[in-house]
Amino acid sequence: MIKASKLTKKYGTKAAIQDVSFNIDKGEVVGFLGPNGAGKTTTMRILTGYIPPTSGKVEIGGLDVFDDSLEVRRKLGYLPENTPLYLDMDVEVFLKYIAALKKVSTDKRSNHVSKIMKVCGIDNVRQSTIKTLSKGYKQRVGIAQALIGNPEYLILDEPTIGLDPKQIIEIRELIKSLAEDKTIILSTHILPEVSMTCSRVIIIAEGKIVAEDTPNNLENRLSGVAKVLLTVKGPGEEISSKLKEISGVKRVNIEKTQASDLVDLEVASQKDVDIRGQLAQAVVQNNWDLLEMRREVLGLEEIFLKLTTKE
Ligand SMILES: Nc1ncnc2c1ncn2[C@@H]1O[C@H](COP(=O)(O)OP(=O)(O)OP(=O)(O)O)[C@@H](O)[C@H]1O
Ligand SMILES: [Mg+2]
């Protein structure tokens, strides 16, 4: 379990993060989501013991990250932002070197490194010098490096950045499969990433946690209204006032009146009432034609923007 309590990090007078607290249980995959400069990297650096907080503390598996630094590091795999790699080393040599640092026993090193190279899709470049690799391949080497030593905890700062779409899917699958016996925290500003890989999301903006929940709950909790979008053939104003009479309808807006008698309407209702049936009936009973109807619930994308941008 990872336990962050009231973490604050100040650079000069400016707080990069302020009073950040959260708990992550064993086996969870938690997404740390926030716009540029929100404080994701700062928080992760503190979690891994790479920099100290100005105040607050972190415990990983019951050990203090600073008081028991070495012990904690043995259990941790860390993919930092801008993966620092030894550019003049060959991929396999580098990973074996990391394995030695992580105290993987000599007889197991070769096997362990081979397995991880396969998993990360880099066994075809095992003999290449790291500096000659493309950005995405360097990123894969960074992920491989974090997996060496089979750590219980993985802290991954933007693991899929710079990867091609196929590799992004593979890495997401990999992260999900690792979750079976690991506790993982990953940062991203890509929304589909959290819905696809994480069991819980922590949204951070301007150094503070602004929301924390499952991707599903966030979508439900924050979308107070559901919208139904309709295209109807008939007189706009008249349709609008008929639809307003339906119970559960909060608002009706005429979005645009298309040519030849077609109107687009946006009907807002409480999110727990499905008014589509009644809308369809009202249209048909008045002899208008219902050409299209679709329900729109606020997605994670809008929620994220709502939470992280000032009006
Ligand atoms: N060494 C430093 N000195 C001064 N300010 C810093 C330092 N490191 C980070 N900051 C500031 O702290 C804030 C948080 O930065 P951080 O790198 O944690 O954001 P982030 O969420 O990781 O952003 P990104 O999505 O761009 O990676 C920013 O305002 C940044 O400018
Ligand atoms: Mg960052």
Short mmCIF file of C-alpha atoms and ligand atoms in Angstrom, two decimals:
data_model
loop_
_atom_site.label_atom_id
_atom_site.label_comp_id
_atom_site.label_asym_id
_atom_site.label_seq_id
_atom_site.Cartn_x
_atom_site.Cartn_y
_atom_site.Cartn_z
CA MET A 1 0.00 0.00 0.00
CA ILE A 2 1.15 3.51 -0.84
CA LYS A 3 0.22 6.21 1.62
CA ALA A 4 0.86 9.86 0.80
CA SER A 5 0.03 12.31 3.57
CA LYS A 6 -0.23 16.04 3.09
CA LEU A 7 2.57 16.34 0.56
CA THR A 8 3.64 19.87 -0.22
CA LYS A 9 6.57 20.79 -2.44
CA LYS A 10 7.63 24.39 -2.75
CA TYR A 11 10.03 25.84 -5.27
CA GLY A 12 10.89 29.23 -3.86
CA THR A 13 7.56 30.61 -2.74
CA LYS A 14 5.57 28.75 -5.36
CA ALA A 15 3.97 25.45 -4.37
CA ALA A 16 4.25 22.84 -7.12
CA ILE A 17 1.93 20.63 -5.07
CA GLN A 18 0.00 21.41 -1.94
CA ASP A 19 -1.49 19.08 0.71
CA VAL A 20 -1.66 16.12 -1.60
CA SER A 21 -2.92 13.03 0.24
CA PHE A 22 -4.07 9.66 -1.07
CA ASN A 23 -3.89 5.95 -0.38
CA ILE A 24 -3.34 3.26 -2.94
CA ASP A 25 -4.19 -0.30 -1.97
CA LYS A 26 -2.30 -3.39 -2.99
CA GLY A 27 -3.25 -4.48 -6.50
CA GLU A 28 -4.74 -1.18 -7.58
CA VAL A 29 -3.87 0.58 -10.82
CA VAL A 30 -4.33 4.25 -10.19
CA GLY A 31 -4.17 6.92 -12.86
CA PHE A 32 -2.76 10.27 -11.98
CA LEU A 33 -4.44 12.63 -14.39
CA GLY A 34 -3.81 16.31 -14.85
CA PRO A 35 -2.86 18.98 -17.38
CA ASN A 36 0.72 20.17 -17.96
CA GLY A 37 2.30 21.62 -14.86
CA ALA A 38 -0.34 20.13 -12.53
CA GLY A 39 2.23 18.45 -10.30
CA LYS A 40 2.16 14.83 -11.49
CA THR A 41 5.90 14.46 -11.97
CA THR A 42 6.65 16.31 -8.75
CA THR A 43 4.38 13.95 -6.79
CA MET A 44 5.93 10.87 -8.40
CA ARG A 45 9.45 12.05 -7.70
CA ILE A 46 8.50 12.41 -4.04
CA LEU A 47 6.83 8.98 -3.99
CA THR A 48 10.00 7.36 -5.25
CA GLY A 49 12.27 9.23 -2.87
CA TYR A 50 13.95 11.04 -5.74
CA ILE A 51 13.24 14.45 -4.17
CA PRO A 52 12.08 15.21 -0.64
CA PRO A 53 8.79 17.02 -0.01
CA THR A 54 8.87 20.40 1.72
CA SER A 55 6.41 18.86 4.16
CA GLY A 56 4.33 15.71 4.44
CA LYS A 57 5.35 12.07 4.19
CA VAL A 58 5.11 8.95 2.09
CA GLU A 59 4.92 5.35 3.19
CA ILE A 60 5.27 2.44 0.81
CA GLY A 61 4.49 -1.00 2.17
CA GLY A 62 4.62 0.45 5.68
CA LEU A 63 8.11 1.92 5.21
CA ASP A 64 8.96 5.60 5.10
CA VAL A 65 10.36 6.53 1.70
CA PHE A 66 13.08 8.71 3.23
CA ASP A 67 13.91 6.91 6.46
CA ASP A 68 14.00 3.48 4.80
CA SER A 69 15.05 4.68 1.40
CA LEU A 70 17.08 1.67 0.27
CA GLU A 71 14.56 -0.89 1.45
CA VAL A 72 11.77 0.97 -0.36
CA ARG A 73 13.77 1.28 -3.58
CA ARG A 74 14.18 -2.49 -3.74
CA LYS A 75 10.41 -2.83 -4.02
CA LEU A 76 9.97 -0.02 -6.51
CA GLY A 77 10.12 0.19 -10.28
CA TYR A 78 10.21 3.75 -11.54
CA LEU A 79 9.83 5.09 -15.04
CA PRO A 80 10.79 8.76 -14.74
CA GLU A 81 9.69 11.48 -17.12
CA ASN A 82 12.36 11.87 -19.86
CA THR A 83 13.68 8.36 -19.25
CA PRO A 84 17.32 8.64 -18.25
CA LEU A 85 19.21 5.92 -20.06
CA TYR A 86 22.89 5.19 -20.56
CA LEU A 87 22.89 6.13 -24.21
CA ASP A 88 26.20 4.50 -25.08
CA MET A 89 25.19 1.09 -23.76
CA ASP A 90 23.53 -1.64 -25.78
CA VAL A 91 19.96 -2.43 -24.73
CA GLU A 92 20.67 -5.86 -23.27
CA VAL A 93 23.88 -4.76 -21.58
CA PHE A 94 22.02 -1.84 -20.00
CA LEU A 95 19.20 -4.01 -18.72
CA LYS A 96 21.65 -6.54 -17.28
CA TYR A 97 23.45 -3.70 -15.57
CA ILE A 98 20.16 -2.52 -14.03
CA ALA A 99 19.46 -6.14 -13.01
CA ALA A 100 22.81 -6.21 -11.21
CA LEU A 101 21.98 -2.92 -9.46
CA LYS A 102 18.63 -4.34 -8.44
CA LYS A 103 20.40 -7.40 -7.08
CA VAL A 104 18.84 -9.97 -9.39
CA SER A 105 21.02 -13.02 -8.78
CA THR A 106 23.69 -13.69 -11.43
CA ASP A 107 22.25 -17.04 -12.56
CA LYS A 108 18.78 -15.56 -13.10
CA ARG A 109 19.83 -12.30 -14.76
CA SER A 110 19.97 -13.47 -18.39
CA ASN A 111 16.61 -15.18 -18.28
CA HIS A 112 14.94 -12.34 -16.44
CA VAL A 113 16.22 -9.71 -18.88
CA SER A 114 15.24 -11.82 -21.92
CA LYS A 115 11.72 -12.22 -20.62
CA ILE A 116 11.30 -8.51 -20.00
CA MET A 117 12.73 -7.61 -23.41
CA LYS A 118 10.12 -9.88 -25.00
CA VAL A 119 7.31 -8.40 -22.97
CA CYS A 120 8.33 -4.86 -23.95
CA GLY A 121 8.90 -5.72 -27.61
CA ILE A 122 12.58 -4.86 -27.67
CA ASP A 123 14.27 -8.24 -28.10
CA ASN A 124 14.81 -7.38 -31.78
CA VAL A 125 16.99 -4.41 -30.77
CA ARG A 126 18.79 -6.09 -27.88
CA GLN A 127 22.18 -5.51 -29.56
CA SER A 128 21.55 -1.88 -30.54
CA THR A 129 23.21 1.05 -28.83
CA ILE A 130 20.49 2.94 -26.99
CA LYS A 131 21.30 6.30 -28.56
CA THR A 132 20.55 4.91 -32.02
CA LEU A 133 17.01 3.91 -31.05
CA SER A 134 13.90 5.90 -31.98
CA LYS A 135 12.01 7.77 -29.27
CA GLY A 136 9.34 5.09 -28.89
CA TYR A 137 11.94 2.34 -28.57
CA LYS A 138 13.83 4.35 -25.95
CA GLN A 139 10.54 4.63 -24.07
CA ARG A 140 10.15 0.84 -24.22
CA VAL A 141 13.65 0.40 -22.82
CA GLY A 142 12.62 2.76 -20.01
CA ILE A 143 9.57 0.65 -19.23
CA ALA A 144 11.70 -2.52 -19.36
CA GLN A 145 14.14 -0.95 -16.92
CA ALA A 146 11.28 -0.28 -14.48
CA LEU A 147 10.20 -3.93 -14.61
CA ILE A 148 13.62 -5.36 -13.77
CA GLY A 149 13.75 -7.09 -10.42
CA ASN A 150 10.01 -7.78 -10.47
CA PRO A 151 9.13 -4.87 -8.15
CA GLU A 152 5.93 -4.90 -6.11
CA TYR A 153 5.24 -1.25 -6.82
CA LEU A 154 5.45 0.46 -10.19
CA ILE A 155 5.49 4.21 -10.60
CA LEU A 156 5.24 5.14 -14.24
CA ASP A 157 5.41 8.76 -15.37
CA GLU A 158 3.58 8.93 -18.71
CA PRO A 159 4.42 5.36 -19.78
CA THR A 160 2.84 5.56 -23.24
CA ILE A 161 4.23 8.91 -24.32
CA GLY A 162 5.96 8.75 -27.70
CA LEU A 163 4.69 5.28 -28.56
CA ASP A 164 2.87 4.38 -31.75
CA PRO A 165 -0.83 3.35 -31.52
CA LYS A 166 -0.11 -0.37 -31.71
CA GLN A 167 2.50 -0.18 -28.97
CA ILE A 168 0.21 2.01 -26.84
CA ILE A 169 -2.37 -0.77 -26.88
CA GLU A 170 0.29 -3.37 -26.08
CA ILE A 171 1.69 -1.36 -23.19
CA ARG A 172 -1.81 -0.78 -21.78
CA GLU A 173 -2.44 -4.52 -21.95
CA LEU A 174 0.92 -5.13 -20.31
CA ILE A 175 0.09 -2.72 -17.47
CA LYS A 176 -3.26 -4.42 -16.95
CA SER A 177 -1.64 -7.85 -16.83
CA LEU A 178 0.99 -6.65 -14.36
CA ALA A 179 -1.77 -5.39 -12.08
CA GLU A 180 -2.49 -8.92 -10.92
CA ASP A 181 0.37 -8.91 -8.48
CA LYS A 182 1.54 -5.30 -8.42
CA THR A 183 0.42 -1.93 -7.24
CA ILE A 184 0.71 0.60 -10.01
CA ILE A 185 0.46 4.34 -10.25
CA LEU A 186 0.79 5.93 -13.65
CA SER A 187 0.48 9.50 -14.82
CA THR A 188 -1.07 10.63 -18.03
CA HIS A 189 -2.95 13.46 -19.59
CA ILE A 190 -4.57 11.11 -22.05
CA LEU A 191 -8.09 10.37 -20.93
CA PRO A 192 -8.81 7.06 -22.68
CA GLU A 193 -5.73 5.75 -20.93
CA VAL A 194 -7.29 5.99 -17.50
CA SER A 195 -10.64 4.52 -18.49
CA MET A 196 -8.85 1.62 -20.15
CA THR A 197 -6.17 0.76 -17.64
CA CYS A 198 -7.02 2.22 -14.25
CA SER A 199 -9.36 1.08 -11.52
CA ARG A 200 -9.23 4.52 -9.96
CA VAL A 201 -8.38 8.05 -11.07
CA ILE A 202 -6.86 10.88 -9.10
CA ILE A 203 -7.29 14.19 -10.89
CA ILE A 204 -4.79 16.86 -10.00
CA ALA A 205 -4.83 20.49 -11.11
CA GLU A 206 -2.55 23.31 -10.04
CA GLY A 207 -0.94 21.17 -7.39
CA LYS A 208 -4.13 20.05 -5.68
CA ILE A 209 -6.27 16.95 -5.89
CA VAL A 210 -9.62 17.97 -7.35
CA ALA A 211 -11.28 14.57 -7.66
CA GLU A 212 -10.70 10.93 -6.86
CA ASP A 213 -12.92 8.06 -7.94
CA THR A 214 -13.39 5.21 -10.39
CA PRO A 215 -13.57 6.36 -14.01
CA ASN A 216 -17.22 5.24 -14.08
CA ASN A 217 -18.27 7.00 -10.90
CA LEU A 218 -16.61 10.20 -12.00
CA GLU A 219 -18.62 10.15 -15.17
CA ASN A 220 -21.84 9.47 -13.32
CA ARG A 221 -21.31 11.75 -10.37
CA LEU A 222 -20.33 14.79 -12.31
CA SER A 223 -22.77 14.58 -15.13
CA GLY A 224 -25.81 16.12 -13.48
CA VAL A 225 -27.80 16.27 -16.67
CA ALA A 226 -28.23 14.02 -19.62
CA LYS A 227 -28.80 15.50 -23.01
CA VAL A 228 -30.86 14.10 -25.82
CA LEU A 229 -30.23 15.42 -29.28
CA LEU A 230 -33.10 15.25 -31.75
CA THR A 231 -33.61 16.00 -35.38
CA VAL A 232 -37.28 16.51 -36.21
CA LYS A 233 -39.12 17.50 -39.34
CA GLY A 234 -41.67 20.12 -38.29
CA PRO A 235 -42.12 23.66 -36.94
CA GLY A 236 -39.27 24.41 -34.52
CA GLU A 237 -40.96 26.66 -31.95
CA GLU A 238 -44.05 24.49 -31.73
CA ILE A 239 -42.01 21.31 -31.28
CA SER A 240 -39.92 22.99 -28.63
CA SER A 241 -42.92 24.06 -26.54
CA LYS A 242 -44.57 20.61 -26.79
CA LEU A 243 -41.38 18.90 -25.61
CA LYS A 244 -41.07 21.27 -22.66
CA GLU A 245 -44.41 19.94 -21.35
CA ILE A 246 -42.95 16.49 -20.78
CA SER A 247 -42.16 15.85 -17.12
CA GLY A 248 -38.45 15.37 -16.44
CA VAL A 249 -37.47 17.80 -19.19
CA LYS A 250 -35.41 20.65 -17.84
CA ARG A 251 -34.64 22.64 -20.94
CA VAL A 252 -35.16 22.57 -24.68
CA ASN A 253 -32.85 24.47 -27.01
CA ILE A 254 -33.24 24.79 -30.72
CA GLU A 255 -29.71 24.12 -31.89
CA LYS A 256 -30.21 25.03 -35.47
CA THR A 257 -32.97 25.09 -37.99
CA GLN A 258 -31.89 23.25 -41.06
CA ALA A 259 -33.24 23.78 -44.53
CA SER A 260 -36.57 22.26 -45.57
CA ASP A 261 -38.27 22.21 -42.18
CA LEU A 262 -35.65 20.22 -40.25
CA VAL A 263 -34.83 21.26 -36.70
CA ASP A 264 -32.10 20.11 -34.39
CA LEU A 265 -33.07 20.27 -30.74
CA GLU A 266 -31.17 19.70 -27.56
CA VAL A 267 -33.26 18.45 -24.66
CA ALA A 268 -31.78 18.43 -21.17
CA SER A 269 -33.18 16.15 -18.48
CA GLN A 270 -32.14 14.87 -15.09
CA LYS A 271 -29.55 12.22 -15.70
CA ASP A 272 -31.42 9.43 -13.96
CA VAL A 273 -34.56 9.83 -16.08
CA ASP A 274 -34.62 8.41 -19.55
CA ILE A 275 -37.05 10.58 -21.47
CA ARG A 276 -36.36 9.24 -24.92
CA GLY A 277 -39.56 7.22 -25.13
CA GLN A 278 -41.73 10.19 -24.21
CA LEU A 279 -39.91 12.47 -26.61
CA ALA A 280 -40.46 10.03 -29.46
CA GLN A 281 -44.16 9.69 -28.62
CA ALA A 282 -44.69 13.46 -28.42
CA VAL A 283 -43.12 13.95 -31.83
CA VAL A 284 -45.06 11.17 -33.50
CA GLN A 285 -48.40 12.10 -31.88
CA ASN A 286 -48.08 15.56 -33.40
CA ASN A 287 -47.44 14.07 -36.82
CA TRP A 288 -43.90 15.35 -37.03
CA ASP A 289 -41.16 13.08 -38.31
CA LEU A 290 -38.48 11.91 -35.92
CA LEU A 291 -35.34 11.61 -38.03
CA GLU A 292 -32.71 11.14 -35.39
CA MET A 293 -32.38 10.84 -31.62
CA ARG A 294 -29.31 10.25 -29.51
CA ARG A 295 -28.47 10.50 -25.84
CA GLU A 296 -25.36 12.24 -24.70
CA VAL A 297 -23.89 11.79 -21.26
CA LEU A 298 -20.97 13.90 -20.13
CA GLY A 299 -17.78 11.96 -20.84
CA LEU A 300 -14.57 11.82 -18.91
CA GLU A 301 -13.15 14.39 -21.27
CA GLU A 302 -15.67 17.10 -20.31
CA ILE A 303 -15.38 16.20 -16.63
CA PHE A 304 -11.64 16.57 -16.80
CA LEU A 305 -11.95 19.97 -18.43
CA LYS A 306 -14.60 21.04 -15.93
CA LEU A 307 -12.38 20.10 -13.01
CA THR A 308 -9.08 21.37 -14.30
CA THR A 309 -9.90 24.66 -15.99
CA LYS A 310 -11.05 27.83 -14.43
CA GLU A 311 -14.17 29.45 -15.82
N1 LIG B 1 12.92 22.00 -10.28
C1 LIG B 1 11.92 22.88 -10.35
N2 LIG B 1 12.12 24.18 -10.06
C2 LIG B 1 11.11 25.06 -10.11
N3 LIG B 1 9.84 24.75 -10.44
C3 LIG B 1 9.57 23.47 -10.74
C4 LIG B 1 10.61 22.46 -10.72
N4 LIG B 1 10.03 21.28 -11.06
C5 LIG B 1 8.72 21.53 -11.29
N5 LIG B 1 8.43 22.85 -11.10
C6 LIG B 1 7.10 23.47 -11.23
O1 LIG B 1 6.17 22.71 -10.51
C7 LIG B 1 4.92 22.63 -11.20
C8 LIG B 1 4.51 21.19 -11.39
O2 LIG B 1 5.39 20.57 -12.33
P1 LIG B 1 5.33 19.03 -12.71
O3 LIG B 1 6.51 18.74 -13.56
O4 LIG B 1 5.16 18.24 -11.47
O5 LIG B 1 3.98 18.97 -13.57
P2 LIG B 1 3.36 17.76 -14.41
O6 LIG B 1 1.97 17.58 -13.92
O7 LIG B 1 4.26 16.59 -14.38
O8 LIG B 1 3.29 18.38 -15.88
P3 LIG B 1 3.54 17.70 -17.32
O9 LIG B 1 2.21 17.13 -17.76
O10 LIG B 1 3.91 18.87 -18.18
O11 LIG B 1 4.63 16.70 -17.20
C9 LIG B 1 5.12 23.41 -12.50
O12 LIG B 1 4.60 24.70 -12.31
C10 LIG B 1 6.62 23.43 -12.67
O13 LIG B 1 7.02 24.57 -13.39
MG MG B 2 5.28 15.56 -15.80
#
